[in-house]
């Protein structure tokens, strides 16, 4: 039985939360008017922002931190709970990170930690100013990459609503969601150049009840990446591209990874990406489980690999190529997926030989190759269940002895 996808209950809880909070006029903590912040793009916002947060968090009535319009420099801020009442941040201005990556000694810029009943909104921009970082971020330069900051982190956040916020040019991931419960991200705009490395739009792990809705994501890596321990998640009405598509994984790289289950991705448009709807696991390495993953009603426009299960995921050729993936995949569906593929191999199911994919369903697929060759479908260690009209014909193409690596 599929896990319950709890977008309705979680949204209902959030609605009640903020309706009840609005009955009491929230206290406003303006970082400029009350705490002396300067919107000059030079004066560090860190202390005024943190001071406003601490006072708002200590309030026994609902409160709002306000960042007015203007441009602010922010070196770093760690916003911790728990707070005594529901708390909001109304971000109207543009908040900029230091452009020089050496200003950061750890991967944090703006971090929310252990906060419950939280809302952030206002149309503001978090600008990571990542162009210098992109030039130096290479696969050989791992120590440099380990210190690059995520634009916004949500760690151990419960019952939260993030709306109408832009994340721009993050030096690494734009938004990271870790160990959160019942958090909705809605109408977000995420943008970075298509050549920017490791700039995943939204990455999450060990979280339950995450909803990502009606957002526009343009990055140099996965638009959305779903790590271990993610359960009961809904992604819908996303426009993705450029980037690497919407991905479950990568998984199996580390010990003791928790299962991924109950993910529904629907009504999305993916354009000019290297991948579309993807599940990726490392060969060899460690075990894990992925189940009840459902991609539905998705349009692909010039996507290199529109539908992909890759259990030989091996970026930079640094993996145990001669071993099979130990991650078990089951109960996965791709339904009503249409559009165009940039390469002939529109569907690739490269499953594990030691643990073949189980209950993989293809239904009502219509993907055409943009070139002269017809679209094909490759299958390895899987026998998909097929329903309705299918183009390309399932498993119609040969699987190369060494499948091409995917980004």
XYZ file of C-alpha atoms in Angstrom, residues 90-237:
148
model
C 8.954 39.498 5.694
C 11.866 39.852 3.261
C 11.249 42.715 0.853
C 14.840 43.656 0.016
C 17.832 42.035 -1.650
C 20.268 40.315 0.700
C 23.740 39.737 -0.751
C 26.456 37.349 0.370
C 30.137 38.291 0.215
C 31.296 37.557 -3.321
C 34.666 36.164 -2.204
C 34.294 32.459 -1.306
C 37.172 32.744 1.185
C 34.837 34.695 3.474
C 33.221 31.369 4.393
C 34.800 28.704 6.592
C 31.812 26.334 6.561
C 28.855 25.672 4.230
C 26.392 28.042 5.947
C 25.171 31.501 4.995
C 21.524 31.865 6.096
C 20.432 29.036 8.398
C 17.172 28.377 10.252
C 17.543 25.802 12.999
C 14.971 24.151 15.288
C 12.093 26.492 14.443
C 8.401 25.601 14.604
C 5.387 27.487 13.209
C 7.417 29.623 10.831
C 6.656 31.620 7.706
C 8.922 33.535 5.297
C 7.546 35.661 2.455
C 7.728 39.121 0.914
C 9.198 38.859 -2.590
C 12.791 39.394 -1.460
C 16.004 38.022 -2.956
C 18.847 36.030 -1.411
C 21.788 36.672 -3.736
C 24.741 34.333 -3.171
C 26.981 36.201 -5.661
C 28.481 32.904 -6.751
C 30.369 33.769 -9.955
C 33.856 33.602 -8.388
C 32.994 30.278 -6.728
C 31.851 28.780 -10.030
C 35.265 29.382 -11.606
C 37.118 27.553 -8.805
C 34.624 24.760 -8.078
C 36.105 21.756 -9.865
C 35.891 18.066 -9.062
C 39.563 18.118 -8.013
C 39.074 21.034 -5.633
C 37.034 19.208 -2.977
C 38.381 21.123 0.016
C 37.338 24.389 -1.609
C 33.857 23.032 -2.351
C 33.376 21.774 1.221
C 33.394 25.357 2.517
C 31.047 26.847 -0.054
C 27.789 27.990 1.559
C 24.232 27.002 0.754
C 22.063 30.101 0.272
C 19.312 29.040 2.706
C 19.285 26.075 5.085
C 16.253 24.756 6.936
C 17.396 22.293 9.616
C 14.895 20.677 12.023
C 12.130 23.082 10.974
C 8.507 22.022 11.579
C 5.244 23.483 10.238
C 6.670 26.101 7.896
C 5.528 27.993 4.824
C 8.073 29.636 2.497
C 6.484 31.767 -0.232
C 7.491 34.258 -2.931
C 11.227 34.243 -2.272
C 14.050 34.283 -4.841
C 17.377 32.509 -4.461
C 19.952 33.773 -6.924
C 23.476 32.639 -7.839
C 24.141 30.497 -4.796
C 27.750 29.396 -4.460
C 26.513 25.819 -3.877
C 22.971 24.454 -3.328
C 20.291 27.140 -3.225
C 17.976 25.648 -0.588
C 18.731 22.685 1.663
C 15.969 21.021 3.708
C 17.194 18.645 6.410
C 15.259 16.808 9.133
C 12.179 18.950 8.530
C 8.510 18.073 8.862
C 5.476 19.647 7.179
C 7.270 22.373 5.243
C 5.830 23.913 2.082
C 7.897 25.877 -0.443
C 5.648 27.739 -2.842
C 6.073 30.213 -5.696
C 9.846 30.263 -5.366
C 12.213 31.533 -8.039
C 15.633 29.914 -8.170
C 18.211 30.943 -10.727
C 21.860 30.310 -11.518
C 23.803 30.018 -14.804
C 23.516 26.677 -16.561
C 27.283 26.121 -16.249
C 27.347 26.750 -12.474
C 28.489 23.527 -10.711
C 26.637 21.905 -7.798
C 23.947 24.580 -7.651
C 21.019 22.236 -6.938
C 17.828 24.262 -6.641
C 16.245 22.460 -3.676
C 17.879 19.508 -1.965
C 16.357 17.589 0.921
C 16.997 14.628 3.143
C 15.572 12.915 6.233
C 12.404 15.007 5.942
C 8.693 14.202 5.852
C 5.748 16.098 4.427
C 7.744 18.420 2.157
C 5.668 20.144 -0.543
C 7.261 22.085 -3.412
C 4.655 23.915 -5.458
C 4.434 26.315 -8.424
C 8.113 27.250 -8.558
C 10.515 28.211 -11.363
C 13.973 26.644 -11.091
C 16.931 27.339 -13.393
C 20.291 25.954 -12.236
C 23.509 24.249 -13.256
C 22.598 21.016 -11.448
C 19.438 19.203 -10.322
C 16.407 21.476 -10.114
C 15.236 19.315 -7.203
C 17.277 16.521 -5.629
C 15.808 14.104 -3.104
C 18.151 12.442 -0.629
C 17.769 9.563 1.785
C 15.112 9.575 4.473
C 12.643 11.640 2.426
C 9.040 10.475 2.867
C 5.550 11.573 1.833
C 6.546 14.365 -0.516
C 4.629 16.246 -3.207
C 6.230 18.187 -6.050
C 3.898 19.846 -8.532
C 3.655 22.682 -11.045
